[in-house]
Each structure stands twice: as C-alpha cells, then as structure tokens.
Short mmCIF file of N, CA and C in Angstrom, two decimals:
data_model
loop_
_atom_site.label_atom_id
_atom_site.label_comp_id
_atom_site.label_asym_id
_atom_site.label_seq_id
_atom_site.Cartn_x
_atom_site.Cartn_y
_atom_site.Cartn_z
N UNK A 3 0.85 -1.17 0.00
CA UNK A 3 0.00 0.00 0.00
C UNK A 3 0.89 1.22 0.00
N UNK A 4 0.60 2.56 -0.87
CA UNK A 4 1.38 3.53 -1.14
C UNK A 4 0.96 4.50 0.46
N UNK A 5 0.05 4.14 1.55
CA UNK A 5 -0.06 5.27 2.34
C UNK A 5 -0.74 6.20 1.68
N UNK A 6 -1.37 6.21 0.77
CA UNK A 6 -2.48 7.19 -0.11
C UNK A 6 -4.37 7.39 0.88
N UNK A 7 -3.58 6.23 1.44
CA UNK A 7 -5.73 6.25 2.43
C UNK A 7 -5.38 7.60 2.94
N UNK A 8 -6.80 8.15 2.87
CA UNK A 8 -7.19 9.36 3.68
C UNK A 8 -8.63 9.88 3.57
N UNK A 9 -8.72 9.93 4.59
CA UNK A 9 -10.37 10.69 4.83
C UNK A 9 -10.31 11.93 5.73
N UNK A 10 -10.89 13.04 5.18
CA UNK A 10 -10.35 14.55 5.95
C UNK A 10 -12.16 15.00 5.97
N UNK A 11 -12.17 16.19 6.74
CA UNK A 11 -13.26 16.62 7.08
C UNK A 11 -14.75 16.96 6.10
N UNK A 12 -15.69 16.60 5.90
CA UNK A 12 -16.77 16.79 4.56
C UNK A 12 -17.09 17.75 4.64
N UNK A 13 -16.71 18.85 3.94
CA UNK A 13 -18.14 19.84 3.69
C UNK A 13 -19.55 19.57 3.56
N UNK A 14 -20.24 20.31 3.56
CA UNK A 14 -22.25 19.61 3.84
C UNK A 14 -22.35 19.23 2.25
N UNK A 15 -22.82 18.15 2.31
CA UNK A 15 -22.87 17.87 1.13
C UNK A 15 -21.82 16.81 0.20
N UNK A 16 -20.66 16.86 0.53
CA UNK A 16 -19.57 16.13 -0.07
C UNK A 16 -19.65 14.83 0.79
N UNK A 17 -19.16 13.56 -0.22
CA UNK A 17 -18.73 12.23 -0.09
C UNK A 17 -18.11 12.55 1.17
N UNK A 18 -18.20 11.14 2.17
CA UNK A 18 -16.40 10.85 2.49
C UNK A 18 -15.67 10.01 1.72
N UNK A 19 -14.78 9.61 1.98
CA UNK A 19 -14.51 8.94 0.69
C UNK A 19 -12.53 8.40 1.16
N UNK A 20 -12.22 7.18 0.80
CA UNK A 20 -10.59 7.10 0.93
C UNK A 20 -10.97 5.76 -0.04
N UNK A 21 -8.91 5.93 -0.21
CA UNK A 21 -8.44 5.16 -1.61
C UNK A 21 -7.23 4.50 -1.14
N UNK A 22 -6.47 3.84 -1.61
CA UNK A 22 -5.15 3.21 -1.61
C UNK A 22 -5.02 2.96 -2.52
N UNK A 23 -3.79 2.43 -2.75
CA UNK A 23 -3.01 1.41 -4.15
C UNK A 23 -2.04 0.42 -3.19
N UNK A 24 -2.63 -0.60 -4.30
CA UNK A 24 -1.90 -2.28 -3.92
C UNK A 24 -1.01 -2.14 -5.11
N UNK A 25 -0.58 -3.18 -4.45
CA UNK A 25 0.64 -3.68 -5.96
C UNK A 25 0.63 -5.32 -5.78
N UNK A 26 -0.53 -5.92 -5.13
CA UNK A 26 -0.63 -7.58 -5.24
C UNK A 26 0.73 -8.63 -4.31
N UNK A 27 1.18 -7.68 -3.51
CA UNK A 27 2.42 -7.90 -2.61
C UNK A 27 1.31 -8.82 -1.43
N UNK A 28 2.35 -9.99 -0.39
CA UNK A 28 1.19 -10.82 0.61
C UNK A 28 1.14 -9.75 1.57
N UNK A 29 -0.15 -9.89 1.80
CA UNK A 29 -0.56 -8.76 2.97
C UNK A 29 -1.56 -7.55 2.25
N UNK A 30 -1.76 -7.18 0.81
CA UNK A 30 -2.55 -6.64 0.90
C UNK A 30 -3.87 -6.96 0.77
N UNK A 31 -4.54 -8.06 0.54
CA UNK A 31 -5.96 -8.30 0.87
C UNK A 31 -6.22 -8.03 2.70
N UNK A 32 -5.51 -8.35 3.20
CA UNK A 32 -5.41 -8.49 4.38
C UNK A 32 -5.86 -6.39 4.67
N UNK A 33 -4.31 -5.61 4.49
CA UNK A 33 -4.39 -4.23 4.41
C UNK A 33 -6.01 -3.50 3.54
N UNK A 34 -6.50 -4.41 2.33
CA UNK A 34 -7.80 -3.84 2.33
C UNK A 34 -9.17 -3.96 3.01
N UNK A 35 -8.89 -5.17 3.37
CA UNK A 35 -10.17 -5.38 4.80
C UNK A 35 -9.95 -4.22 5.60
N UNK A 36 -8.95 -4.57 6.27
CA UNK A 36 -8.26 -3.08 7.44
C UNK A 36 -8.67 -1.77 7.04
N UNK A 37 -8.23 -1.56 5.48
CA UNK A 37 -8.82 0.08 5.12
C UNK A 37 -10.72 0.36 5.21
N UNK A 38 -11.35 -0.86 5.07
CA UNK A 38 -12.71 -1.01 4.89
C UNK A 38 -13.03 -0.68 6.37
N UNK A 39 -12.54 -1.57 7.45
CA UNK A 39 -13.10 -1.72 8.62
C UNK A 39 -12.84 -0.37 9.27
N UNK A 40 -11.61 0.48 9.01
CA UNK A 40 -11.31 1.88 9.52
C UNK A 40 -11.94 3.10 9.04
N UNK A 41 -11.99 2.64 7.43
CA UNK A 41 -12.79 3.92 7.09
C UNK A 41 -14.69 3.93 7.90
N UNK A 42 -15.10 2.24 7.65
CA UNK A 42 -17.03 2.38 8.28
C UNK A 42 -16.31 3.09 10.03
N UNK A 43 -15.42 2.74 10.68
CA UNK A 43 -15.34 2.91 11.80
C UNK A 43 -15.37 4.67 12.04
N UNK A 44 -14.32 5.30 11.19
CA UNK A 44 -14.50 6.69 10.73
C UNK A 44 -16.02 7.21 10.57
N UNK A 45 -16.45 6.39 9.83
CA UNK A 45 -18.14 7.04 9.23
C UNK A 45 -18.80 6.74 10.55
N UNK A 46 -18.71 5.94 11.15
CA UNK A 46 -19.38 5.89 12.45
C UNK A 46 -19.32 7.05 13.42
N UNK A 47 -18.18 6.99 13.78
CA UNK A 47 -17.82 7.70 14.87
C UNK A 47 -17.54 9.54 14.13
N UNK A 48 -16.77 9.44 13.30
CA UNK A 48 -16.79 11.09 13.11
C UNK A 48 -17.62 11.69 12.00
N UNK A 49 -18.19 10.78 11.39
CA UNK A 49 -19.23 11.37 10.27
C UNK A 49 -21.20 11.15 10.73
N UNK A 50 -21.20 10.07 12.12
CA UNK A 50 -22.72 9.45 12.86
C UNK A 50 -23.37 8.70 11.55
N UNK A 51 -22.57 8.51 10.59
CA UNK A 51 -23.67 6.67 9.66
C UNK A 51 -23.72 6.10 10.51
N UNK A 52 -24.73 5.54 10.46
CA UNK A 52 -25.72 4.27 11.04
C UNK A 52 -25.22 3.45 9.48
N UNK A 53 -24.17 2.39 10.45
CA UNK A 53 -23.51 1.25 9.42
C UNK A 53 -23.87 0.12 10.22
N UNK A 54 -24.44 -0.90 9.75
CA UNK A 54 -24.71 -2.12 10.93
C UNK A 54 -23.17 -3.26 10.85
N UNK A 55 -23.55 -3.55 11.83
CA UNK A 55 -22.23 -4.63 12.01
C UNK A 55 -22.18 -5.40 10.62
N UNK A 56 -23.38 -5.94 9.82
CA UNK A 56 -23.46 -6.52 8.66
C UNK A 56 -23.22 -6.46 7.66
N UNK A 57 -23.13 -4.48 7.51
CA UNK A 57 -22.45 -3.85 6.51
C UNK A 57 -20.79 -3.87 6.67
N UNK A 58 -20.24 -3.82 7.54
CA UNK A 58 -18.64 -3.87 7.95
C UNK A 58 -18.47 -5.05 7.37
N UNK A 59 -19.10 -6.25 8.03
CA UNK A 59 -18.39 -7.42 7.31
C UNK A 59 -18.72 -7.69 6.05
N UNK A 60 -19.65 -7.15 5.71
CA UNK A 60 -19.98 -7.55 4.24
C UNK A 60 -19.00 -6.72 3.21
N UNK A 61 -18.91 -5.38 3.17
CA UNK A 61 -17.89 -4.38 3.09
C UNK A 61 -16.55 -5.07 2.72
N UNK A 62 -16.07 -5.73 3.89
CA UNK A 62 -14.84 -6.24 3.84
C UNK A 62 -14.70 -7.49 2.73
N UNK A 63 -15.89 -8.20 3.53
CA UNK A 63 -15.98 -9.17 2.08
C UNK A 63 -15.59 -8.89 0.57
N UNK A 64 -16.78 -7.75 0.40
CA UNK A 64 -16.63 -7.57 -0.86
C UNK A 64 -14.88 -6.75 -1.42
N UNK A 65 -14.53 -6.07 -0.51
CA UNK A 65 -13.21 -5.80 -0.73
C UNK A 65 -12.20 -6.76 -0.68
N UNK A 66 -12.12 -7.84 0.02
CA UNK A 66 -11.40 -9.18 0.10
C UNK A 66 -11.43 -9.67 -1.46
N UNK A 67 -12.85 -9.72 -1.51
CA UNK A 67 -12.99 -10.92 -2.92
C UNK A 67 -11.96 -10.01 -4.57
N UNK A 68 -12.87 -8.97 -4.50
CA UNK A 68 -12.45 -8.02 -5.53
C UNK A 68 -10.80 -7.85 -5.54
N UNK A 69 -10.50 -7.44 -4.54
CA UNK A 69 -8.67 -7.49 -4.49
C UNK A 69 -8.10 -8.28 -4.70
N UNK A 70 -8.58 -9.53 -4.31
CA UNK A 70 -8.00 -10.90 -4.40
C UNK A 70 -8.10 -11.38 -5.51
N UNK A 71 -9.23 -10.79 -6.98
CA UNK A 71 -9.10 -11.14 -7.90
C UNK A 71 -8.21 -10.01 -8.44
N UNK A 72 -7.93 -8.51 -8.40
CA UNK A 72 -7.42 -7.91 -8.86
C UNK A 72 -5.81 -8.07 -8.76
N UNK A 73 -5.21 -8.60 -7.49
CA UNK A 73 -3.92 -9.09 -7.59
C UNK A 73 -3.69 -10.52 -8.25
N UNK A 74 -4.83 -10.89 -8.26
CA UNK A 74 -4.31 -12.80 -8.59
C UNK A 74 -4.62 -12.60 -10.30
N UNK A 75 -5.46 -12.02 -10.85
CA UNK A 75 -5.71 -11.60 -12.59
C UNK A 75 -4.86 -10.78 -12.95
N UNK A 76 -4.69 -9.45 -12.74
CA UNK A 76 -4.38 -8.31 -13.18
C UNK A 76 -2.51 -8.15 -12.54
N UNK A 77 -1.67 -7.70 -13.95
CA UNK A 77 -0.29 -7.22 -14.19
C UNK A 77 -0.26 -5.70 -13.09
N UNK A 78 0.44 -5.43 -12.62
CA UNK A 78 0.51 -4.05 -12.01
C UNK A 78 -0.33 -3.81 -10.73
N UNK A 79 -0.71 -2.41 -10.83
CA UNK A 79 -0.91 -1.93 -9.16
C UNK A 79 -2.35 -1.90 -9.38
N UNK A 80 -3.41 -2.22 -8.46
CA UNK A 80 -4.29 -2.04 -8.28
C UNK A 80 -4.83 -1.02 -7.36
N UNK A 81 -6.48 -0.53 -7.41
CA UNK A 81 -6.75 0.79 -6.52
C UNK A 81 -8.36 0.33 -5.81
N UNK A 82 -8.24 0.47 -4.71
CA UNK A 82 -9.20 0.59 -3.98
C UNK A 82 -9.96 1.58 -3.34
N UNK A 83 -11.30 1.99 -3.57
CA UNK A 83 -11.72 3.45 -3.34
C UNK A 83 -13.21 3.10 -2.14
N UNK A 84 -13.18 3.84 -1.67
CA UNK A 84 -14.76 3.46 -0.96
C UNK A 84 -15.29 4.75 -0.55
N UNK A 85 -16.56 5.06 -0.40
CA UNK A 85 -17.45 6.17 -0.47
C UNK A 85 -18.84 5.71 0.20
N UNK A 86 -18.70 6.95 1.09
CA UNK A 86 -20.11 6.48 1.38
C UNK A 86 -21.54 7.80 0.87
N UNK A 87 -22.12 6.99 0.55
CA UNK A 87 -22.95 7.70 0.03
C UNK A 87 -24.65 7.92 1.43
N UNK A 88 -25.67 8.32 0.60
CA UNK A 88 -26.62 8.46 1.81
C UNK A 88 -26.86 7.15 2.98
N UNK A 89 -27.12 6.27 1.70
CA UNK A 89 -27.30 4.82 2.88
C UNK A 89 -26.68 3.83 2.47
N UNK A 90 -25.65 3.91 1.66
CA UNK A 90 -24.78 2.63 0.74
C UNK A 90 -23.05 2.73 1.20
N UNK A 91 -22.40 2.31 0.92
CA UNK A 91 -21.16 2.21 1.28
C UNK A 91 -20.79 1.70 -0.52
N UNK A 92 -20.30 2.52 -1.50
CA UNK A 92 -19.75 2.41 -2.95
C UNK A 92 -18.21 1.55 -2.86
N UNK A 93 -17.87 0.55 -3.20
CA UNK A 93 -17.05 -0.20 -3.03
C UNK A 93 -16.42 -0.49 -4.62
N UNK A 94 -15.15 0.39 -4.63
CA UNK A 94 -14.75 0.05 -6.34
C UNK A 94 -13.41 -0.14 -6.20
N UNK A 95 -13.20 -0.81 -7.30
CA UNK A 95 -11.67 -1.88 -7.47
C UNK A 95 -11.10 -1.36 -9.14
N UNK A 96 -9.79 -0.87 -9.58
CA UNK A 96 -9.93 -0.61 -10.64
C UNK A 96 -8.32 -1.44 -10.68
N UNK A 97 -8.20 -2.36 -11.62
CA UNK A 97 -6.69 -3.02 -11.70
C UNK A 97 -6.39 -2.70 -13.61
N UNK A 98 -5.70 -3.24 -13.81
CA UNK A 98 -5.06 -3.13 -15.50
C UNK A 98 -5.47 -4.07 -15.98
N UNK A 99 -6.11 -5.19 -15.72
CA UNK A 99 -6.58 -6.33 -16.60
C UNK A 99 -7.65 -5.49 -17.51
N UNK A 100 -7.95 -5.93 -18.71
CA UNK A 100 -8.91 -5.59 -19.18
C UNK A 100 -9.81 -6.56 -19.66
N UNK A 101 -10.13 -7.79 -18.97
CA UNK A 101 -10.68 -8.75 -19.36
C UNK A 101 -11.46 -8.67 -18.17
N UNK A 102 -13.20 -8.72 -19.06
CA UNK A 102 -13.94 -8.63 -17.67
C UNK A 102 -14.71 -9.77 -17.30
N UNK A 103 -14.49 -9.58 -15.63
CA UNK A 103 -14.93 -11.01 -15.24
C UNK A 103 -16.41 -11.53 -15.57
N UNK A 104 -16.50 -13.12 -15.31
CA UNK A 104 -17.60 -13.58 -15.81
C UNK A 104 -17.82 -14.48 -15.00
N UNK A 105 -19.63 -14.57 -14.23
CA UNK A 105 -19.91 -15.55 -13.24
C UNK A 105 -19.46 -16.52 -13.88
N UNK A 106 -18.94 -17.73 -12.95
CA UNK A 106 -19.26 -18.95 -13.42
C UNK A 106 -20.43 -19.71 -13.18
N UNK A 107 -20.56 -20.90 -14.02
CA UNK A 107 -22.15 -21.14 -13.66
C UNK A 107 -22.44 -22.20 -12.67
N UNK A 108 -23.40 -22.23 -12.26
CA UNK A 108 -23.45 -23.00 -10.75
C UNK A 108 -23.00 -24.19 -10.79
N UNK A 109 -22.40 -24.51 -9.63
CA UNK A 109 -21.39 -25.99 -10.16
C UNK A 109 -20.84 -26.20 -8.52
N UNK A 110 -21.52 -27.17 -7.45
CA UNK A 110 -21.31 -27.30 -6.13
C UNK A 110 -20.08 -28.25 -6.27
N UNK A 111 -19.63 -28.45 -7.48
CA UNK A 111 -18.29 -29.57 -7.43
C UNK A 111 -16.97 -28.72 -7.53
N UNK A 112 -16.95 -27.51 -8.08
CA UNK A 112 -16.01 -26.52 -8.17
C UNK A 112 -15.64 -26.03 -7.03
N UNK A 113 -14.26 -26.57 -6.82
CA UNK A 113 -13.53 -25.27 -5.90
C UNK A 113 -12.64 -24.17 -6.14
N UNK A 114 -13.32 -23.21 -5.59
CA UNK A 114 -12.50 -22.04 -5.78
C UNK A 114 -13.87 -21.09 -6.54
N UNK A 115 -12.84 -20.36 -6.83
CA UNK A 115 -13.69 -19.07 -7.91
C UNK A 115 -14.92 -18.85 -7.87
N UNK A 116 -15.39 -18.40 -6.79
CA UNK A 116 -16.36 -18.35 -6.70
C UNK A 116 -16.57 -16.89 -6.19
N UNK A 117 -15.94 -15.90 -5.78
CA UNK A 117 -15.83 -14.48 -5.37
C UNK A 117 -16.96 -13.66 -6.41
N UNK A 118 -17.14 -13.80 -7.33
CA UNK A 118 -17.59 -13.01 -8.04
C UNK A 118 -19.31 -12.91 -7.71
N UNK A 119 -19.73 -14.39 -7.58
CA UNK A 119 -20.61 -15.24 -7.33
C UNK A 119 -21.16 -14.49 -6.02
N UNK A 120 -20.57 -14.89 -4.74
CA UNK A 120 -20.12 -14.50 -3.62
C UNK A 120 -21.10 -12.61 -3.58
N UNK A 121 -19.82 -11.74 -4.46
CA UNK A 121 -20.16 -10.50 -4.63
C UNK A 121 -21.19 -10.01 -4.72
N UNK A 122 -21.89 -10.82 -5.71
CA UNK A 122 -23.09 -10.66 -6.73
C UNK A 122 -24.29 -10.60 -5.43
N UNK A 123 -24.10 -12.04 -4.81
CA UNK A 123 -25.26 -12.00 -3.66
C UNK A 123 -25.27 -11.28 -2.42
N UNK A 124 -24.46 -10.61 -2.13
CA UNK A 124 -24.30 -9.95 -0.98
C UNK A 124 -24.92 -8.43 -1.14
N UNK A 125 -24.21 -7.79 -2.42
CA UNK A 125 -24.52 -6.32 -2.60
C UNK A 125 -25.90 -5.72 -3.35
N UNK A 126 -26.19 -4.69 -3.35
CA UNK A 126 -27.03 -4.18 -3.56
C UNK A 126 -26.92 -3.63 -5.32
N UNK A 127 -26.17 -4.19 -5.64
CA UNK A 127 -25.62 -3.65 -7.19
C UNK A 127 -23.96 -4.11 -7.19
N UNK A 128 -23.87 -4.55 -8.58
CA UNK A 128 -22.51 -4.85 -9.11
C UNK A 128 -22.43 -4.30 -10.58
N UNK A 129 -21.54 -3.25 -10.44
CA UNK A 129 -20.77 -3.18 -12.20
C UNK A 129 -20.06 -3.37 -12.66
N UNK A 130 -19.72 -3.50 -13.71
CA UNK A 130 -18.33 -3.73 -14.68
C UNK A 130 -18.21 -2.51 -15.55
N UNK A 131 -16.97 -1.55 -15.71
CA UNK A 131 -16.65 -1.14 -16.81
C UNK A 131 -15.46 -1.17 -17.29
N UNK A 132 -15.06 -1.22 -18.79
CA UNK A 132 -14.12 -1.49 -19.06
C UNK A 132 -13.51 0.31 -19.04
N UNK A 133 -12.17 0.43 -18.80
CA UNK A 133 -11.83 1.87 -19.10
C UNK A 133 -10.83 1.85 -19.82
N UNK A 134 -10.00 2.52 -20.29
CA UNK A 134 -8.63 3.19 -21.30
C UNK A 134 -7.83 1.94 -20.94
N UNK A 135 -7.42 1.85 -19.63
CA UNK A 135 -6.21 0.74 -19.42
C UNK A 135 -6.82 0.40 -18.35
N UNK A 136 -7.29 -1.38 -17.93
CA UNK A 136 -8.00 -2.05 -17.49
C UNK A 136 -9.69 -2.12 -17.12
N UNK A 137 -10.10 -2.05 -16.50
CA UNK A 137 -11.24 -1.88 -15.78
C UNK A 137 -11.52 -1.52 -14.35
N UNK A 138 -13.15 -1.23 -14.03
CA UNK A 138 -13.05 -0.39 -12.94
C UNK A 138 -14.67 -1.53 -12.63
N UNK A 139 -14.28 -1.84 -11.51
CA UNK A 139 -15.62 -2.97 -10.84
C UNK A 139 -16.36 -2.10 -9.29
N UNK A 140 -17.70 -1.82 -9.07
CA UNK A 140 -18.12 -0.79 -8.42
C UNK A 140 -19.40 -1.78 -7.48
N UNK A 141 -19.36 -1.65 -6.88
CA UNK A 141 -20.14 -2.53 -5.65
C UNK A 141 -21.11 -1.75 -4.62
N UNK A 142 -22.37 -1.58 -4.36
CA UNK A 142 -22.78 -0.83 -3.39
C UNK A 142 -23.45 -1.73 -2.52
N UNK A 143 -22.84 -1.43 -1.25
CA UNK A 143 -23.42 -2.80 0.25
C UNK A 143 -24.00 -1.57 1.26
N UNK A 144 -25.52 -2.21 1.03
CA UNK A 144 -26.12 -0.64 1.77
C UNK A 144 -25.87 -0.90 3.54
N UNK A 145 -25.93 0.02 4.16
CA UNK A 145 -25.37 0.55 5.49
C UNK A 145 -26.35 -0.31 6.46
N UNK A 146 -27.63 -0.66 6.24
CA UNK A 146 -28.88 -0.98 7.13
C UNK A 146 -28.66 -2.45 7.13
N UNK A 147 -28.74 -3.26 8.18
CA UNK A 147 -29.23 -4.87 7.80
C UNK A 147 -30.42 -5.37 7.21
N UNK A 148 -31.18 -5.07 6.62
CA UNK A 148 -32.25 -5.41 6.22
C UNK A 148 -31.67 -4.87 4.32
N UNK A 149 -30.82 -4.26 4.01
CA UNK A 149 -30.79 -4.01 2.71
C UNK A 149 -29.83 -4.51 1.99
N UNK A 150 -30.35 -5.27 0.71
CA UNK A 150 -29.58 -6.41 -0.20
C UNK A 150 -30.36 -6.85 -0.91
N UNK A 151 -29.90 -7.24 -2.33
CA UNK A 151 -30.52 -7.89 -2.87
C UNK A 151 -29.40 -8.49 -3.90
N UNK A 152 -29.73 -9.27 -4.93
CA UNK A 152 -28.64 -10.08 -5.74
C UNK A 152 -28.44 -9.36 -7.11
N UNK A 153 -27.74 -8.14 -7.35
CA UNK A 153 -27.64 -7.35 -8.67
C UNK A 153 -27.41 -8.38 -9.70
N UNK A 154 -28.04 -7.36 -11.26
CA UNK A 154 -27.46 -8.53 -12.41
C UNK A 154 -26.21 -7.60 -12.40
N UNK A 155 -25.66 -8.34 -12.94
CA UNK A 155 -24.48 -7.94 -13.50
C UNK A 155 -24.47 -6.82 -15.27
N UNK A 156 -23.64 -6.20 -14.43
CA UNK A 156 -23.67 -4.61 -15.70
C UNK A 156 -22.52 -4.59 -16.06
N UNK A 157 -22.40 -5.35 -17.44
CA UNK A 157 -20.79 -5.57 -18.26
C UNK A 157 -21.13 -4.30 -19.36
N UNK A 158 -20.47 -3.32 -18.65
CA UNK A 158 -20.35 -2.04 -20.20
C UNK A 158 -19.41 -1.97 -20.31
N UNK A 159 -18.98 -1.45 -21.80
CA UNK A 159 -17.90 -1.70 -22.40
C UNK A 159 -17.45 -0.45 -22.45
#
C-alpha cells in the first residue's frame, strides 16, 4: 500500500470517501479489509452513519474478494476506493486487466472461484466497466441490515 488512504473533514454535502493502491504484494488483501473496517469505523464515529455490524463485514468481504481477484488476474498496481454515500457504502476496485470477469455457472463440485458469485449476492448492485487501461468494478453494500438484494451484472464496455 502507497499510504495514499485518507479521509479529511466533509463539507455539507460532499462524499467521504478514501483510496489506496496495492501492488498484489502478501498482505494486501489483508491491508484492504483493514482500510474497509477503519474507514465504516471513521463514518461511524466522526461522520454518525448508522452502518450495521453486517455492513462492515460484508464491506470487507466484498473488498477481500475483488482485491484478491485484482492481484491474482491483473499485471501491475491495483486501486481501492470506498465512499459512502446516503445509505450505501460504494465499493470500487480498478486493476489493468482488461478482461472482464464472468460468473461462473453453478457448479457445487467446483472449488475455488467463486468471489464473483459471492459479490453478486451480498450487494445491492454490481458493475463492470471497461476503461482506457483495465477496468473499474463498483459494488454498493447498503449501510442498514435489512438491505440487499442479488444485482445482475452490468458488463459495459
């Protein structure tokens, strides 16, 4: 991690919002859970979101899975951004691969690869876009326990 996280005071109206960069070194899936669990802890305590315990771990989840494909697929440094918005927590991953991922199809004999899968059912929306040099994958895990549902998947090009 470049030490790039930061979250500073909101004007009325503005995101909070922090970022890092990985470079797929051991320890950073690990370091993006950590940035997830510090920044909801931030929104808690110095911003008053109402984040439920369900959103933290789910949060992390979805930052676990996404990183873990962005270092294990993707050549180079990857970026992790999170935002919270009114009642969602925006969870985006942007690495240099430009090959975009694709569920696999249900198959209880397969191990492994299943993160995407995983993603899909937890959050409240999943996208895909492809950009200039790799892609940018965007996740929203709303703040309340009672909110979720299983997004389709939005492959734009």
């Amino acid at each position: 991690m470049n030490g790039a996280a930061r979250m500073g005071d909101r004007p009325s109206g503005e995101r909070v919002r922090v970022s890092a960069q990985y470079e797929g070194i051991p320890g950073d899936i690990a370091r993006g859970r950590e940035l997830a669990r510090g920044f909801l802890a931030r929104a808690r305590t110095a911003h008053g979101a109402r984040v439920s315990d369900r959103a933290v771990d789910v949060v992390q989840l979805v930052v676990s899975e996404l990183l873990t494909n962005a270092c294990k697929y993707a050549p180079g440094p990857s970026t992790v951004a999170l935002e919270l918005a009114a009642d969602r927590v925006e969870v985006t991953v942007w690495d240099s691969e430009p090959v975009l991922p694709v569920p696999g199809a249900p198959d209880p004999d397969r191990v492994g690869r299943h993160g995407l899968e995983i993603v899909m059912a937890v959050c409240e929306s999943f996208e895909v876009h492809r950009e200039q040099v790799g892609k940018r994958m965007r996740a929203a895990v709303g703040l309340a326990e009672d909110l979720h549902r299983t997004p389709a998947l939005d492959h734009s090009a």
